[in-house]
PDB file of C-alpha atoms and ligand atoms in Angstrom:
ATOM      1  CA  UNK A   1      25.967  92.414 -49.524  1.00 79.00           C
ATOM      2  CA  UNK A   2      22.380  91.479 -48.844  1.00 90.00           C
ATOM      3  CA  UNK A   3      21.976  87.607 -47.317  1.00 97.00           C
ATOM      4  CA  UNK A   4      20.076  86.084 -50.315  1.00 98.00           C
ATOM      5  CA  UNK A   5      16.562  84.528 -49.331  1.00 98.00           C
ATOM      6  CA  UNK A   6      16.761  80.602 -50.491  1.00 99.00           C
ATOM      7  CA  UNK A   7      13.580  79.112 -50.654  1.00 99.00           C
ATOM      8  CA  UNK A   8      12.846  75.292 -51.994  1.00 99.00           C
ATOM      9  CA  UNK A   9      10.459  73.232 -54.194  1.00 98.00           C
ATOM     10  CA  UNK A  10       9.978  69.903 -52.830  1.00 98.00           C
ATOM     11  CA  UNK A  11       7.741  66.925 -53.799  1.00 98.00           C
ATOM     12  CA  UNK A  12       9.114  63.830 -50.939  1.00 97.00           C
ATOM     13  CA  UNK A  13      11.273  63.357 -48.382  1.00 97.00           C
ATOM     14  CA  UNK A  14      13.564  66.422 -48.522  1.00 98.00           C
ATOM     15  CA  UNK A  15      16.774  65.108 -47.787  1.00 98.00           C
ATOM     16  CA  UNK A  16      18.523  67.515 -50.061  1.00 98.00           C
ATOM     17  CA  UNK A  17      16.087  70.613 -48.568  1.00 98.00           C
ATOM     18  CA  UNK A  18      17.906  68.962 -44.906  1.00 98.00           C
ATOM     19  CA  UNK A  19      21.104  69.047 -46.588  1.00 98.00           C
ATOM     20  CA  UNK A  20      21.202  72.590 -47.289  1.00 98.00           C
ATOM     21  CA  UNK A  21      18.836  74.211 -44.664  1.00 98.00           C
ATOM     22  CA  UNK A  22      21.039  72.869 -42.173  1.00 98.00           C
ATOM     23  CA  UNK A  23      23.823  74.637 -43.793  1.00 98.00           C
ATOM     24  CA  UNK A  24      22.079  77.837 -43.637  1.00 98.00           C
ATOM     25  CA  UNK A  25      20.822  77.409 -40.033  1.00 98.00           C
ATOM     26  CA  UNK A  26      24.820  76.865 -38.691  1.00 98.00           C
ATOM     27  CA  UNK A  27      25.714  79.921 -40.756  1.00 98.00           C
ATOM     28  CA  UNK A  28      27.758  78.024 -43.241  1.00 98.00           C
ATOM     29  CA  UNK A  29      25.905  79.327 -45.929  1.00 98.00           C
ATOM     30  CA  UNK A  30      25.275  82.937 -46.091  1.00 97.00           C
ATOM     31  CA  UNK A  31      21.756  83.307 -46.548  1.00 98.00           C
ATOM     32  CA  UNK A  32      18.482  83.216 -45.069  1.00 98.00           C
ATOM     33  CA  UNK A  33      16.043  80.517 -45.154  1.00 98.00           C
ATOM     34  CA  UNK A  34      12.804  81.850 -47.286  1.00 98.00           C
ATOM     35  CA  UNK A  35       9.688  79.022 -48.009  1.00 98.00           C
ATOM     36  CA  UNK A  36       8.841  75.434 -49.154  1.00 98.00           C
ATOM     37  CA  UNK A  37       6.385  74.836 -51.250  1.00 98.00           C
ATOM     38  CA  UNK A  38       5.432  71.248 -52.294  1.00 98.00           C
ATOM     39  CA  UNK A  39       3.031  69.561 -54.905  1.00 98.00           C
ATOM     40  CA  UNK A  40       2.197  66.843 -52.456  1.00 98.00           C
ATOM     41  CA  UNK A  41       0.423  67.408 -49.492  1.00 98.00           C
ATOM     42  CA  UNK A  42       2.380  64.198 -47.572  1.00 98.00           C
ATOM     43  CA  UNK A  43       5.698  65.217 -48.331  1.00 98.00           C
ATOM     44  CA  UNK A  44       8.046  65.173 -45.472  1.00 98.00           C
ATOM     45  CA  UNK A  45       9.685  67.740 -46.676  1.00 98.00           C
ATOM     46  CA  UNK A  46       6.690  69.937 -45.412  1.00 98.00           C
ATOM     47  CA  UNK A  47       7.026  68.722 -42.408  1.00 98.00           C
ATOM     48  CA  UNK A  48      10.662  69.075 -41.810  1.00 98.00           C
ATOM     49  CA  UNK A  49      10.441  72.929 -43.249  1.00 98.00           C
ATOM     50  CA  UNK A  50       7.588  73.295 -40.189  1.00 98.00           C
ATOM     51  CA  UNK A  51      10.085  72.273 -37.803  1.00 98.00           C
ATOM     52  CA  UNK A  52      12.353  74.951 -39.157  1.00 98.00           C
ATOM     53  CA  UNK A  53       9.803  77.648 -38.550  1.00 97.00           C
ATOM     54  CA  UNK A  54       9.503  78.147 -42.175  1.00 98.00           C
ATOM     55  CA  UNK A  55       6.295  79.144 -44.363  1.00 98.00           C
ATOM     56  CA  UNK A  56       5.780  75.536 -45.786  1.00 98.00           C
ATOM     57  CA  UNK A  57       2.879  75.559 -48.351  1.00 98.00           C
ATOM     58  CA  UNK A  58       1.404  72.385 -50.042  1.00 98.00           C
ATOM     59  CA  UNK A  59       0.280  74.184 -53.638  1.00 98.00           C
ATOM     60  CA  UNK A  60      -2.422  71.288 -54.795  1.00 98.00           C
ATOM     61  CA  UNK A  61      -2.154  71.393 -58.456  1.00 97.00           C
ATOM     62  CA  UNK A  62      -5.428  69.882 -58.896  1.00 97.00           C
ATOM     63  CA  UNK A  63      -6.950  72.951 -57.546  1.00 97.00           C
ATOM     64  CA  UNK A  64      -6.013  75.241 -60.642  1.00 97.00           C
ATOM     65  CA  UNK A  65      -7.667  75.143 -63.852  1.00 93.00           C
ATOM     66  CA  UNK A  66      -3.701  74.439 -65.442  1.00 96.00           C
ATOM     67  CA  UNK A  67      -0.605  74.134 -65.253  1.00 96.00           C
ATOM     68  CA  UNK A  68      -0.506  78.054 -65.946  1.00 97.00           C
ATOM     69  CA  UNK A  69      -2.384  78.831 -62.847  1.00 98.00           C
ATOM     70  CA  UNK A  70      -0.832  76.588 -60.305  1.00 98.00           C
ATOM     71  CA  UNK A  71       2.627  77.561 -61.134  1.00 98.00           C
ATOM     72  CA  UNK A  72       1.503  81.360 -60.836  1.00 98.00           C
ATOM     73  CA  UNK A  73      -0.063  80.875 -57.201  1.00 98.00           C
ATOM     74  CA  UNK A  74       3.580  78.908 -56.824  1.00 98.00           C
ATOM     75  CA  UNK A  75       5.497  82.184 -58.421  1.00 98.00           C
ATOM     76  CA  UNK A  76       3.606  84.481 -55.623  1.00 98.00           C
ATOM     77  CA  UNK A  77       4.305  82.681 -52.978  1.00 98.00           C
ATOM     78  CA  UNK A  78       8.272  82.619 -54.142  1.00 98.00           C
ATOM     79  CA  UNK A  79       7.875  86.252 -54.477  1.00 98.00           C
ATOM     80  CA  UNK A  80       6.046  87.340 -51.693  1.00 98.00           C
ATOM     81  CA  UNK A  81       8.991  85.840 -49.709  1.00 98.00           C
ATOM     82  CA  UNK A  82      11.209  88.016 -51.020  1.00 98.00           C
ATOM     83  CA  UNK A  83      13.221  84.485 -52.399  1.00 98.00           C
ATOM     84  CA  UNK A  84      16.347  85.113 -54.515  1.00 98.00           C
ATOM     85  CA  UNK A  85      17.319  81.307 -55.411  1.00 99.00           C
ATOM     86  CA  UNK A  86      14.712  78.439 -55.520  1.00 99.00           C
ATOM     87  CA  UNK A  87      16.417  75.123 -54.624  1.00 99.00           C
ATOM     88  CA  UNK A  88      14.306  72.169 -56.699  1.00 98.00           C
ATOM     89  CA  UNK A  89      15.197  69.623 -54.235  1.00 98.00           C
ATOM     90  CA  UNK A  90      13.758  66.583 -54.836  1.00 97.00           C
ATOM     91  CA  UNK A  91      10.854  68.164 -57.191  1.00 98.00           C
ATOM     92  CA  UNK A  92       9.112  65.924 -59.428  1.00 96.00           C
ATOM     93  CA  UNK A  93       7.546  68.521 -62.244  1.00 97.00           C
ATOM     94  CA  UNK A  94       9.042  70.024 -65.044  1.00 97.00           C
ATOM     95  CA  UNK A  95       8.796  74.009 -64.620  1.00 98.00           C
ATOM     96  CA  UNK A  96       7.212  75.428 -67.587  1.00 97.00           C
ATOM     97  CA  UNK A  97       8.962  78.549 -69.603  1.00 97.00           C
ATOM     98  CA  UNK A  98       7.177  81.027 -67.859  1.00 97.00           C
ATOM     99  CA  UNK A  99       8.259  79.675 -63.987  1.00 98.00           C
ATOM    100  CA  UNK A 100      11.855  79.393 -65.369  1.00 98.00           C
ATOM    101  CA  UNK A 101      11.657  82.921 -66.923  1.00 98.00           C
ATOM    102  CA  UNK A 102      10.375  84.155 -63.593  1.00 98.00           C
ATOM    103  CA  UNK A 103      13.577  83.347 -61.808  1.00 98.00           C
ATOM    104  CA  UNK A 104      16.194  82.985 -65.150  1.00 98.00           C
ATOM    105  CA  UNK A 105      19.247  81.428 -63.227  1.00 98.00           C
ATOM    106  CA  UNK A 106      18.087  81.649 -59.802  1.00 98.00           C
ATOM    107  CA  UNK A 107      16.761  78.175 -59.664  1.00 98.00           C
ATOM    108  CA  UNK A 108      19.038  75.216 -58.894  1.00 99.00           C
ATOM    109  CA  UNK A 109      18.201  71.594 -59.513  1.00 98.00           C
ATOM    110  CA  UNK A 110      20.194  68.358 -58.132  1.00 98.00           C
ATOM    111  CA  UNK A 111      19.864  65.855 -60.600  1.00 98.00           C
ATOM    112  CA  UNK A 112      20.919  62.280 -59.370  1.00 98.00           C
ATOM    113  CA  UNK A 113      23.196  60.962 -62.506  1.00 98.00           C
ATOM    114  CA  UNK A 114      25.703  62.565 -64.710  1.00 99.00           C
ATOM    115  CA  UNK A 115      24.050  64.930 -67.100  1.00 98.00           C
ATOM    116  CA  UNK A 116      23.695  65.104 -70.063  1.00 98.00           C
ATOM    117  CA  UNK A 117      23.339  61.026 -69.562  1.00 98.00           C
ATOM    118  CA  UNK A 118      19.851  59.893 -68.077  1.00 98.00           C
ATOM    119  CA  UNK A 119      17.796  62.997 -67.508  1.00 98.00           C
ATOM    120  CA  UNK A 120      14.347  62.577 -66.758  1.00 97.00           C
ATOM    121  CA  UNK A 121      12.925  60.473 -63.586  1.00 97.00           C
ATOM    122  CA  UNK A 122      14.840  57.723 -61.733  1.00 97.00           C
ATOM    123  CA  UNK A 123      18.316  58.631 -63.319  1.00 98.00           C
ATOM    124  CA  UNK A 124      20.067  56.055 -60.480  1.00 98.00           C
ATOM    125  CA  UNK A 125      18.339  53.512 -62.244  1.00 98.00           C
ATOM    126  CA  UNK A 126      18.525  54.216 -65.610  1.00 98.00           C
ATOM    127  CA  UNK A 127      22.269  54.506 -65.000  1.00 98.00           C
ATOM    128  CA  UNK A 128      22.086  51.073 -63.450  1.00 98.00           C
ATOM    129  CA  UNK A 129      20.505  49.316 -65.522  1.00 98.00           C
ATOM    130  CA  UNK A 130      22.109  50.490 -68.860  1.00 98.00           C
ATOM    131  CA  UNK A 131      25.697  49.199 -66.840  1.00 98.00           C
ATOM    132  CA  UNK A 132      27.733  52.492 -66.824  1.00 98.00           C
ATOM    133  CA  UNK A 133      30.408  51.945 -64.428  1.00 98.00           C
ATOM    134  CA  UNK A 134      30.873  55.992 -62.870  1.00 98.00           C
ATOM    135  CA  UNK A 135      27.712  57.574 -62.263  1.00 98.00           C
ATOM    136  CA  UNK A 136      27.019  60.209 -60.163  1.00 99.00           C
ATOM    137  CA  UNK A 137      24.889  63.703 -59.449  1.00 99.00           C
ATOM    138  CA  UNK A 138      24.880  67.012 -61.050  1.00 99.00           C
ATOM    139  CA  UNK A 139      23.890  70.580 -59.931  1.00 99.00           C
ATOM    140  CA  UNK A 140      22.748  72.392 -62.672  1.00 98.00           C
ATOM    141  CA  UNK A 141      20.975  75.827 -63.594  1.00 98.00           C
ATOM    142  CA  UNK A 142      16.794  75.084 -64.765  1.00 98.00           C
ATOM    143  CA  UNK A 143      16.179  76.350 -68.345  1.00 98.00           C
ATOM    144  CA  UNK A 144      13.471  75.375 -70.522  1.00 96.00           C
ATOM    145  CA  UNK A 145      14.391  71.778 -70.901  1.00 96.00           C
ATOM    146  CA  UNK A 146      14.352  68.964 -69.095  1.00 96.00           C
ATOM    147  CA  UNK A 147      17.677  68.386 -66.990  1.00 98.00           C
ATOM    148  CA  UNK A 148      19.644  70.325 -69.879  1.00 98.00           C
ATOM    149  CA  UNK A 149      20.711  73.980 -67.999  1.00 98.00           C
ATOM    150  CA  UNK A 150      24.497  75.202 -67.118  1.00 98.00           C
ATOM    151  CA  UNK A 151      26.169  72.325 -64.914  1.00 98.00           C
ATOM    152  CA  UNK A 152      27.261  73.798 -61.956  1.00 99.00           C
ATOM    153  CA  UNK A 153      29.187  71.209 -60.289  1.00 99.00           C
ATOM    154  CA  UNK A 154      29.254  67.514 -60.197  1.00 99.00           C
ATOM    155  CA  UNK A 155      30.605  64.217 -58.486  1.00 99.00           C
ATOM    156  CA  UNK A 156      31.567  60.986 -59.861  1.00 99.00           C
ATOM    157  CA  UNK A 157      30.357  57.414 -57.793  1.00 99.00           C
ATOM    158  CA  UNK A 158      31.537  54.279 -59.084  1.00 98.00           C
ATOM    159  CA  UNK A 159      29.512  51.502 -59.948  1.00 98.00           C
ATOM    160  CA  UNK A 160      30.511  48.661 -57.916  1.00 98.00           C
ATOM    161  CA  UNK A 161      30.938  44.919 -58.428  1.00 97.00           C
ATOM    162  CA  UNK A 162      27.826  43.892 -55.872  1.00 97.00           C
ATOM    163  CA  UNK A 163      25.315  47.474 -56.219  1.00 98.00           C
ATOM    164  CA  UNK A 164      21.806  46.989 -57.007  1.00 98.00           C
ATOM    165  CA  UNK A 165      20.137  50.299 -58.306  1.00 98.00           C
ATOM    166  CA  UNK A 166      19.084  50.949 -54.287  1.00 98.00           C
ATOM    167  CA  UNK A 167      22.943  50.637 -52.873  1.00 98.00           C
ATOM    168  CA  UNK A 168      23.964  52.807 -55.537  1.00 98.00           C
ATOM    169  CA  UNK A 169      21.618  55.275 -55.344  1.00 98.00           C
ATOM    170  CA  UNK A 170      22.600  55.586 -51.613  1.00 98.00           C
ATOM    171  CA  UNK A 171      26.082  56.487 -52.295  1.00 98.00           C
ATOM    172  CA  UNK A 172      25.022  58.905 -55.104  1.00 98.00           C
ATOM    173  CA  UNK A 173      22.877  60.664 -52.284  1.00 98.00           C
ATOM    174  CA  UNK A 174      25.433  61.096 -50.157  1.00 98.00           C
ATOM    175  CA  UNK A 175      27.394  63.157 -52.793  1.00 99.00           C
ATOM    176  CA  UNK A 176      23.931  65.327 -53.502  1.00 98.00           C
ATOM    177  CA  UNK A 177      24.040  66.301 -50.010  1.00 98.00           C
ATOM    178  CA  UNK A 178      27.733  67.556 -50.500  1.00 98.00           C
ATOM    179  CA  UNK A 179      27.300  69.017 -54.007  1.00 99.00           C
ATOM    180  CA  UNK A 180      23.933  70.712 -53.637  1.00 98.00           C
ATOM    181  CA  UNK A 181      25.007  73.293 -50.208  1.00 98.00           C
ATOM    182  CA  UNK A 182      28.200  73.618 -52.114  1.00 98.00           C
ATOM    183  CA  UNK A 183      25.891  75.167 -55.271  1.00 99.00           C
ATOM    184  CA  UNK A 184      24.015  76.982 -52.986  1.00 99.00           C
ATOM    185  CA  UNK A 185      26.738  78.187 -50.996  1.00 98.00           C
ATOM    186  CA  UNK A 186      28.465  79.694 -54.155  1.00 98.00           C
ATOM    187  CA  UNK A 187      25.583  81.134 -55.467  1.00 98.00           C
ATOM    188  CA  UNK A 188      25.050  83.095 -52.273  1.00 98.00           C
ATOM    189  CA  UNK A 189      28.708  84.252 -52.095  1.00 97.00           C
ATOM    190  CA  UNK A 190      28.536  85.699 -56.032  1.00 97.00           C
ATOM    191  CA  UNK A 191      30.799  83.105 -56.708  1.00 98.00           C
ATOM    192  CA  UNK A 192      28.565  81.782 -60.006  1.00 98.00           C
ATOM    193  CA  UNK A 193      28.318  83.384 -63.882  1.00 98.00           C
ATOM    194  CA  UNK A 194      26.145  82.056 -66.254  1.00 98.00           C
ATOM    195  CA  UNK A 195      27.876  82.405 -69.519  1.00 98.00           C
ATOM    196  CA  UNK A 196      25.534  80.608 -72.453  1.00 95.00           C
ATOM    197  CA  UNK A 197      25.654  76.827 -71.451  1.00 96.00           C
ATOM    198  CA  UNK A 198      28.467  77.084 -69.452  1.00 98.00           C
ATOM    199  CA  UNK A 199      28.916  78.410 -65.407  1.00 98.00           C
ATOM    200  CA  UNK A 200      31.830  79.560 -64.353  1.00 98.00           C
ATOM    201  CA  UNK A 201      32.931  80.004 -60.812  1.00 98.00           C
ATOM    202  CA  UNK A 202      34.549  82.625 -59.850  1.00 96.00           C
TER     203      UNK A 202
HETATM  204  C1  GAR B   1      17.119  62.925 -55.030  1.00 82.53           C
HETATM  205  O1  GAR B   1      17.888  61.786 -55.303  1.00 82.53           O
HETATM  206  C2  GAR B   1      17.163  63.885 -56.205  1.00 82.53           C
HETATM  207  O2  GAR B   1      18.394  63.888 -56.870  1.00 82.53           O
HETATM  208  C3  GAR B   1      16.079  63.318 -57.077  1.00 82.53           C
HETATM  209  O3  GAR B   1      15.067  62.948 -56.187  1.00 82.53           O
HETATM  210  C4  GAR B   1      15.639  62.599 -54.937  1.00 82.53           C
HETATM  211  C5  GAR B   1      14.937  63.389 -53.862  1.00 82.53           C
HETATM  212  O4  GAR B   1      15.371  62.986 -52.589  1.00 82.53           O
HETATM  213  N1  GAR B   1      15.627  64.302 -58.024  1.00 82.53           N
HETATM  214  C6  GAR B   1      15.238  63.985 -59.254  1.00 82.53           C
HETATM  215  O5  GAR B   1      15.224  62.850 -59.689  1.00 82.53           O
HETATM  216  C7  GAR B   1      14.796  65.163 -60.086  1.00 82.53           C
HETATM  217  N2  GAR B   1      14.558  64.759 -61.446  1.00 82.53           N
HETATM  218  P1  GAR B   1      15.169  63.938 -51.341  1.00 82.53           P
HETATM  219  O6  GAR B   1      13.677  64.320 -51.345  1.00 82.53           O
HETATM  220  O7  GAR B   1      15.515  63.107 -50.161  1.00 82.53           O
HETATM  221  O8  GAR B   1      16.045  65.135 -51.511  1.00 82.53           O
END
């Protein structure tokens, strides 16, 4: 079988894009490492895909007339690279139908709480603060909503007696950077089925 290309979407500091790009350098994961494209020109994640020898593209979306046109120069890019599975690791916009359409399940998004509880931004937080005492992350397939596609795999973290929304979101991280090579990993082995909401490993 063909290594898949695996190329990421990326808006801060990348330490899920490290997670998995490691993975993929020591041959752990069986694929080859395509592009990074970020929305924010500072993003360390550019930076660290650089170091990797990797096209790394900052895509300013205040340079297209729309959200139309800068996901489209976005969608090029992706396929120019030849890219099989887009990672959103760490990305901060919602993909619009068309973008999700372009790559229906091939794009996998680590969310940091337990979906379908607090999608959205700053789901460590919101988890916090509303005093659930197991969060956690999710892996999940992008559709047209927002944080609502086929779970692929997830990890509890319990909410402990002295965690502020920081110290728990640091554990929670921790189990990203197990769960989200793990996705990615399956995926490239043809190890994940999509059927209607649900994803089933095989
Ligand atoms: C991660 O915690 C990720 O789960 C979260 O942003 C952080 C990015 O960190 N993503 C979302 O909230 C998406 N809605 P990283 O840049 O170090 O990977």
């Amino acid at each position: 079988m063909k290594k898949k290309v695996v190329s990421f979407l990326a808006s801060g500091r990348g330490s899920n894009f490290t997670a998995v790009a490691e993975k993929i350098r020591a041959g752990d994961i069986d694929a080859t490492l395509g592009i990074l494209v970020s929305d924010r020109e500072e993003a360390r994640a550019l930076e660290t895909a650089r170091q990797y020898g990797m096209g790394a593209h900052f895509v300013d979306p205040r340079a297209y007339g729309g959200k139309g046109e800068f996901e489209k120069a976005i969608i090029a890019l992706m396929k120019k690279a030849k890219t099989d599975l887009i990672v959103a690791a760490g990305y901060m916009r919602i993909l619009s139908p068309v973008f999700v359409k372009a790559f229906a399940n091939r794009i996998i998004n680590i969310h940091p709480a337990l979906l379908p509880s607090f999608p959205g931004v700053d789901g460590q937080r919101q988890a916090f603060e509303y005093g659930v005492k197991i969060s956690g992350c999710t892996t999940h397939f992008i559709d047209e909503g927002t944080d609502t596609g086929p779970i692929i795999l997830q990890a509890p973290v319990a909410v402990e007696k002295d965690d502020t929304a920081e110290s728990l979101a640091a554990r929670i991280l921790k189990e990203e950077h197990r769960i989200l090579p793990e996705s990615v990993r399956l995926f490239c082995q043809g190890s994940l089925k999509v059927k209607g909401r649900k994803v089933i490993i095989i």
